[in-house]
Amino acid sequence: MKKIITYGSFDLLHYGHINLLRRAKEQGDYLIVALSTDEFNHQYKDKKSYFSYEKRKQLLEAVRYVDLVIPENSWEQKVSDIKEFKVDKFVMGNDWQGKFDYLHEETGVEVIYLDRTPEISTSQIKEDLNKQLKQ
Ligand code: C2G
């Protein structure tokens, strides 16, 4: 069984995230999503999610491509996650191009960057909604 892992906040889940999850799952048979906790978002990504971790987890678990959701509490956990779950492929959107190549050296995992879906992002959604509210 080919196991894939990917990481993210997945706040205000949108079709860009779904495109990523679908293509990540196409890389194998079992997709693990390491979901940024609220604390991790706040402390290390300077992000405040609209939805709490529990709500974002609930949404992801309803996505047909996702097999398991685990918490992402730190930048450093990727190596131990990959070893613990015997992951074959590490997949991220290409806004992270090159940032995680070290994982191949450290664990042998295949590192794959997939094109982001253009024109949609969580911050874009928030911006558009703010504009609409001001009209
Ligand atoms: N994504 C995408 N297309 C978009 C928006 C996002 O392909 N239009 C991808 C991102 O490239 C990422 C995943 O969807 O692979 C999740 O996006 P975010 O929640 O924004 O992830 P991020 O905050 O970058 O967290 O340790 C890694 C971090 O947790 C990644």
Coordinates of C-alpha atoms and ligand atoms in Angstrom, one line a residue:
M1 CA 0.0 0.0 0.0
K2 CA 1.5 3.3 -1.1
K3 CA 1.1 5.9 1.7
I4 CA 1.1 9.6 1.0
I5 CA 1.3 12.5 3.5
T6 CA 0.6 16.2 3.1
Y7 CA 0.5 19.1 5.6
G8 CA -1.6 22.3 5.8
S9 CA -4.1 24.5 7.6
F10 CA -6.9 23.8 5.1
D11 CA -8.9 26.7 6.6
L12 CA -12.2 27.6 4.8
L13 CA -11.8 24.4 2.7
H14 CA -12.0 25.3 -1.0
Y15 CA -11.6 23.7 -4.4
G16 CA -7.9 24.6 -4.5
H17 CA -7.4 22.3 -1.4
I18 CA -9.6 19.6 -2.9
N19 CA -7.6 19.7 -6.2
L20 CA -4.4 19.2 -4.1
L21 CA -5.9 16.4 -2.0
R22 CA -7.3 14.6 -5.1
R23 CA -4.0 14.7 -6.9
A24 CA -2.1 13.7 -3.8
K25 CA -4.3 10.6 -3.4
E26 CA -3.7 9.8 -7.1
Q27 CA -0.1 9.3 -6.1
G28 CA -0.9 6.2 -4.0
D29 CA -3.6 4.4 -1.9
Y30 CA -3.7 6.0 1.5
L31 CA -3.6 9.7 2.2
I32 CA -2.6 11.2 5.6
V33 CA -3.3 14.9 6.1
A34 CA -1.2 16.5 8.9
L35 CA -3.5 19.4 9.9
S36 CA -2.0 22.5 11.5
T37 CA -3.4 22.9 15.0
D38 CA -4.7 26.3 16.1
E39 CA -1.7 26.8 18.4
F40 CA 0.7 25.9 15.5
N41 CA -1.1 28.3 13.2
H42 CA -1.0 31.1 15.8
Q43 CA 2.5 30.5 17.1
Y44 CA 4.5 29.5 14.0
K45 CA 2.4 30.5 10.9
D46 CA 1.0 33.8 12.2
K47 CA -2.3 32.6 11.0
K48 CA -5.7 32.7 12.8
S49 CA -7.9 30.1 11.2
Y50 CA -11.6 30.9 10.8
F51 CA -12.5 27.3 11.7
S52 CA -11.0 25.6 14.8
Y53 CA -8.9 22.5 14.4
E54 CA -11.8 20.2 15.3
K55 CA -14.0 21.8 12.6
R56 CA -11.2 21.8 10.0
K57 CA -10.6 18.1 10.9
Q58 CA -14.3 17.3 10.5
L59 CA -14.4 18.8 7.1
L60 CA -11.2 17.0 5.9
E61 CA -12.5 13.7 7.2
A62 CA -15.6 14.1 5.0
V63 CA -13.4 14.4 1.8
R64 CA -13.3 11.1 -0.1
Y65 CA -9.5 11.4 -0.8
V66 CA -8.5 11.7 2.9
D67 CA -7.9 8.5 4.9
L68 CA -6.4 9.9 8.1
V69 CA -6.1 13.3 9.7
I70 CA -3.4 13.8 12.3
P71 CA -2.3 17.1 14.1
E72 CA 0.6 19.2 12.9
N73 CA 2.1 20.7 16.0
S74 CA 5.6 21.7 14.8
W75 CA 7.7 22.2 11.7
E76 CA 10.0 19.5 12.8
Q77 CA 7.6 16.5 13.0
K78 CA 7.7 15.6 9.3
V79 CA 10.7 13.3 9.6
S80 CA 9.2 11.3 12.5
D81 CA 5.7 11.3 10.9
I82 CA 7.2 9.9 7.7
K83 CA 9.0 7.2 9.7
E84 CA 6.1 6.4 12.0
F85 CA 3.6 6.0 9.3
K86 CA 6.0 4.4 6.7
V87 CA 5.1 7.1 4.2
D88 CA 6.2 6.6 0.6
K89 CA 5.5 10.0 -0.8
F90 CA 5.4 13.5 0.7
V91 CA 3.2 15.9 -1.4
M92 CA 2.8 19.7 -1.1
G93 CA 1.7 22.5 -3.3
N94 CA 4.5 24.1 -5.3
D95 CA 4.3 27.3 -3.2
W96 CA 6.6 25.2 -1.1
Q97 CA 8.8 24.2 -4.1
G98 CA 12.2 23.0 -2.8
K99 CA 11.5 23.7 0.9
F100 CA 11.1 20.1 1.9
D101 CA 13.7 18.4 -0.4
Y102 CA 15.7 17.5 2.8
L103 CA 13.0 15.0 3.7
H104 CA 14.3 12.7 0.8
E105 CA 17.8 12.8 2.2
E106 CA 16.7 12.2 5.7
T107 CA 14.0 9.5 5.1
G108 CA 14.2 8.4 1.5
V109 CA 10.6 9.6 1.0
E110 CA 9.7 10.8 -2.5
V111 CA 9.1 14.6 -2.4
I112 CA 6.4 15.8 -4.8
Y113 CA 5.3 19.4 -5.4
L114 CA 2.0 19.9 -7.2
D115 CA 0.9 23.0 -9.0
R116 CA -1.3 25.2 -6.9
T117 CA -4.8 26.0 -8.2
P118 CA -4.5 29.6 -9.3
E119 CA -6.8 32.5 -8.2
I120 CA -8.2 30.8 -5.1
S121 CA -6.8 31.1 -1.5
T122 CA -8.2 31.3 2.0
S123 CA -7.0 34.9 2.2
Q124 CA -8.6 35.7 -1.2
I125 CA -11.9 34.4 0.1
K126 CA -11.7 36.6 3.2
E127 CA -10.7 39.6 1.1
D128 CA -13.6 39.2 -1.3
L129 CA -16.1 38.7 1.5
N130 CA -14.8 41.9 3.3
K131 CA -15.3 43.8 0.0
Q132 CA -18.8 42.5 -0.4
L133 CA -19.7 43.4 3.1
K134 CA -18.5 47.0 2.5
Q135 CA -20.6 47.4 -0.6
Ligands
C2G1 N1 -3.1 24.8 -2.1 C1 -3.3 24.7 -3.5 N2 -3.9 25.6 -4.2 C2 -4.5 26.7 -3.6 C3 -4.4 26.8 -2.2 C4 -3.7 25.9 -1.5 O1 -2.8 23.7 -4.1 N3 -5.2 27.6 -4.4 C5 -2.4 23.8 -1.4 C6 -1.1 24.4 -0.7 O2 -0.1 24.5 -1.6 C7 -0.9 23.3 0.4 C8 -2.3 22.8 0.7 O3 -3.2 23.2 -0.4 O4 -0.1 22.2 -0.2 C9 -2.8 23.4 2.0 O5 -2.8 24.8 1.9 P1 -2.6 25.7 3.2 O6 -3.7 25.3 4.2 O7 -2.5 27.1 2.8 O8 -1.2 25.2 3.7 P2 -0.1 26.0 4.4 O9 -0.6 27.1 5.3 O10 0.9 26.4 3.3 O11 0.6 25.0 5.4 O12 4.1 22.3 7.2 C10 3.5 22.8 6.0 C11 2.4 23.8 6.3 O13 1.5 23.3 7.3 C12 1.6 24.1 5.0

